[in-house]
Amino acid sequence: MPLYEYYCADCKIKFEALRRMSQADDPIACVRCQGTNTSRLISVFAAISKGSSGESRSLGGSSGCASCSATSCAACSSG
Ligand SMILES: [Zn+2]
């Protein structure tokens, strides 16, 4: 599942959630106030388009780990 980023207008915080693509724009409860005054931010992953090298990495798959939003981090590589 892709990782999406949301913003709570009440708390003025950003938070992330793993959701199905079909649910990406559905209202989501804020992790802090549980309110639904939230909006989805444009995901970095969605903006990635693969360049010239010819290899295509599948987007929307399991990239990275639960503790990072990049494709790799210390937690990802230890294993
Ligand atoms: Zn909130």
Coordinates of N, CA and C and ligand atoms in Angstrom, one line a residue:
M1 N 0.8 -1.2 0.0 CA 0.0 0.0 0.0 C 0.9 1.3 0.0
P2 N 0.4 2.2 -0.7 CA 1.2 3.5 -0.8 C 1.1 4.3 0.6
L3 N 2.1 5.0 0.8 CA 2.1 5.9 2.0 C 1.7 7.3 1.6
Y4 N 0.7 7.8 2.3 CA 0.2 9.1 2.0 C 0.4 10.0 3.2
E5 N 0.5 11.3 2.9 CA 0.8 12.3 3.9 C -0.5 13.1 4.0
Y6 N -0.9 13.4 5.3 CA -2.1 14.2 5.5 C -1.7 15.3 6.5
Y7 N -2.6 16.3 6.4 CA -2.4 17.5 7.2 C -3.7 17.8 8.0
C8 N -3.5 18.0 9.3 CA -4.7 18.3 10.1 C -4.7 19.8 10.3
A9 N -5.8 20.4 9.9 CA -5.9 21.9 10.0 C -6.1 22.3 11.5
D10 N -6.6 21.4 12.3 CA -6.8 21.8 13.7 C -5.5 21.8 14.5
C11 N -4.8 20.7 14.3 CA -3.6 20.5 15.1 C -2.4 21.2 14.3
K12 N -2.6 21.4 13.1 CA -1.5 22.0 12.2 C -0.3 21.0 12.3
I13 N -0.6 19.8 12.1 CA 0.5 18.8 12.0 C 0.3 17.9 10.8
K14 N 1.4 17.4 10.4 CA 1.3 16.4 9.3 C 1.5 15.0 9.8
F15 N 0.8 14.1 9.2 CA 1.0 12.7 9.6 C 0.8 11.8 8.4
E16 N 1.3 10.6 8.5 CA 1.4 9.7 7.4 C 0.5 8.5 7.7
A17 N -0.1 8.0 6.6 CA -0.9 6.8 6.7 C -0.8 5.9 5.5
L18 N -0.8 4.6 5.7 CA -0.8 3.7 4.6 C -2.2 3.4 4.3
R19 N -2.6 3.7 3.0 CA -3.9 3.5 2.6 C -3.9 2.9 1.2
R20 N -5.1 2.3 0.9 CA -5.3 1.9 -0.5 C -5.4 3.2 -1.4
M21 N -5.0 3.1 -2.6 CA -5.0 4.2 -3.5 C -6.5 4.7 -3.7
S22 N -7.4 3.8 -3.7 CA -8.8 4.1 -3.8 C -9.3 4.9 -2.6
Q23 N -8.6 4.8 -1.5 CA -9.1 5.5 -0.3 C -8.2 6.7 0.0
A24 N -7.3 7.0 -0.9 CA -6.4 8.1 -0.6 C -7.1 9.4 -0.3
D25 N -8.1 9.7 -1.0 CA -8.8 11.0 -0.8 C -10.0 10.9 0.1
D26 N -10.2 9.8 0.7 CA -11.3 9.7 1.7 C -10.9 10.4 3.0
P27 N -11.9 10.9 3.7 CA -11.5 11.6 5.0 C -10.8 10.6 5.9
I28 N -9.9 11.1 6.6 CA -9.1 10.3 7.5 C -9.0 11.0 8.9
A29 N -9.1 10.3 9.9 CA -9.1 10.9 11.2 C -7.7 11.3 11.6
C30 N -7.5 12.4 12.2 CA -6.2 12.9 12.6 C -5.7 12.0 13.7
V31 N -4.4 11.7 13.6 CA -3.8 10.8 14.6 C -3.8 11.4 16.0
R32 N -3.9 12.7 16.1 CA -3.8 13.4 17.3 C -5.1 13.8 18.0
C33 N -6.0 14.4 17.2 CA -7.3 14.9 17.7 C -8.4 14.0 17.2
Q34 N -8.1 13.1 16.4 CA -9.2 12.2 15.8 C -10.2 12.9 15.0
G35 N -10.0 14.2 14.7 CA -10.9 14.9 13.9 C -10.7 14.6 12.4
T36 N -11.6 15.1 11.6 CA -11.5 14.8 10.2 C -11.3 16.1 9.4
N37 N -10.8 17.1 10.1 CA -10.5 18.4 9.4 C -9.1 18.2 8.7
T38 N -9.0 17.2 7.9 CA -7.7 16.9 7.4 C -7.7 16.9 5.9
S39 N -6.6 17.1 5.3 CA -6.5 17.0 3.8 C -5.2 16.3 3.4
R40 N -5.3 15.7 2.3 CA -4.2 14.9 1.8 C -3.1 15.8 1.2
L41 N -1.9 15.6 1.5 CA -0.8 16.3 0.8 C -0.4 15.4 -0.4
I42 N 0.3 16.1 -1.3 CA 0.7 15.4 -2.5 C 1.9 14.6 -2.1
S43 N 1.8 13.3 -2.4 CA 2.9 12.4 -2.0 C 4.1 12.5 -2.9
V44 N 5.2 12.3 -2.3 CA 6.5 12.4 -3.0 C 6.5 11.2 -4.0
F45 N 6.0 10.1 -3.6 CA 6.0 8.9 -4.4 C 5.3 9.1 -5.7
A46 N 4.1 9.8 -5.6 CA 3.3 10.0 -6.8 C 4.0 10.8 -7.8
A47 N 4.9 11.7 -7.3 CA 5.5 12.6 -8.2 C 6.8 12.0 -8.9
I48 N 7.2 10.8 -8.4 CA 8.4 10.2 -9.0 C 8.0 9.6 -10.4
S49 N 8.8 10.0 -11.4 CA 8.7 9.4 -12.7 C 10.1 8.9 -13.0
K50 N 10.3 7.7 -13.4 CA 11.6 7.2 -13.6 C 12.2 7.8 -14.8
G51 N 13.5 8.0 -14.7 CA 14.2 8.7 -15.8 C 14.8 7.8 -16.9
S52 N 16.0 8.0 -17.2 CA 16.5 7.5 -18.5 C 17.2 6.2 -18.4
S53 N 17.4 5.7 -17.3 CA 18.3 4.5 -17.2 C 17.6 3.2 -17.7
G54 N 16.3 3.3 -17.9 CA 15.6 2.2 -18.5 C 15.0 1.2 -17.5
E55 N 15.5 1.3 -16.3 CA 14.9 0.4 -15.3 C 13.7 1.1 -14.7
S56 N 12.7 0.3 -14.5 CA 11.5 0.9 -13.9 C 11.2 0.2 -12.6
R57 N 11.2 1.0 -11.6 CA 10.9 0.5 -10.2 C 9.4 0.6 -10.0
S58 N 8.9 -0.4 -9.5 CA 7.4 -0.4 -9.3 C 7.1 0.6 -8.2
L59 N 6.2 1.5 -8.5 CA 5.8 2.4 -7.5 C 4.5 1.9 -6.8
G60 N 4.3 2.3 -5.6 CA 3.2 1.9 -4.8 C 3.4 0.6 -4.2
G61 N 4.5 0.0 -4.3 CA 4.8 -1.3 -3.7 C 5.3 -1.0 -2.3
S62 N 6.0 -2.0 -1.8 CA 6.6 -1.9 -0.4 C 8.0 -1.3 -0.6
S63 N 8.1 0.0 -0.5 CA 9.4 0.6 -0.5 C 9.7 1.2 0.8
G64 N 10.9 1.0 1.3 CA 11.2 1.5 2.6 C 10.6 0.7 3.7
C65 N 10.6 1.2 4.9 CA 10.0 0.5 6.0 C 9.0 1.4 6.7
A66 N 8.5 0.9 7.8 CA 7.5 1.6 8.5 C 8.0 2.9 9.1
S67 N 9.3 3.0 9.3 CA 9.9 4.1 10.1 C 10.5 5.1 9.2
C68 N 10.4 5.0 7.9 CA 11.0 6.0 7.0 C 10.1 6.1 5.8
S69 N 10.2 7.3 5.1 CA 9.4 7.5 3.9 C 10.3 7.5 2.7
A70 N 11.6 7.2 2.9 CA 12.4 7.0 1.7 C 12.5 5.6 1.3
T71 N 13.2 5.3 0.2 CA 13.3 3.9 -0.3 C 14.2 3.1 0.6
S72 N 15.1 3.8 1.4 CA 15.9 3.0 2.2 C 16.4 3.9 3.4
C73 N 16.6 3.2 4.5 CA 17.1 3.9 5.7 C 17.9 2.9 6.5
A74 N 18.4 3.3 7.6 CA 19.2 2.4 8.4 C 18.4 1.1 8.8
A75 N 17.1 1.3 9.1 CA 16.3 0.2 9.5 C 16.0 -0.7 8.3
C76 N 15.9 -0.1 7.1 CA 15.6 -0.9 6.0 C 16.8 -1.9 5.6
S77 N 18.0 -1.3 5.7 CA 19.1 -2.0 5.2 C 19.7 -3.0 6.2
S78 N 19.2 -2.9 7.4 CA 19.7 -3.9 8.4 C 18.8 -5.1 8.3
G79 N 19.2 -6.1 7.6 CA 18.3 -7.2 7.5 C 18.8 -8.3 6.5
Ligands
ZN1 ZN -5.7 16.9 14.5

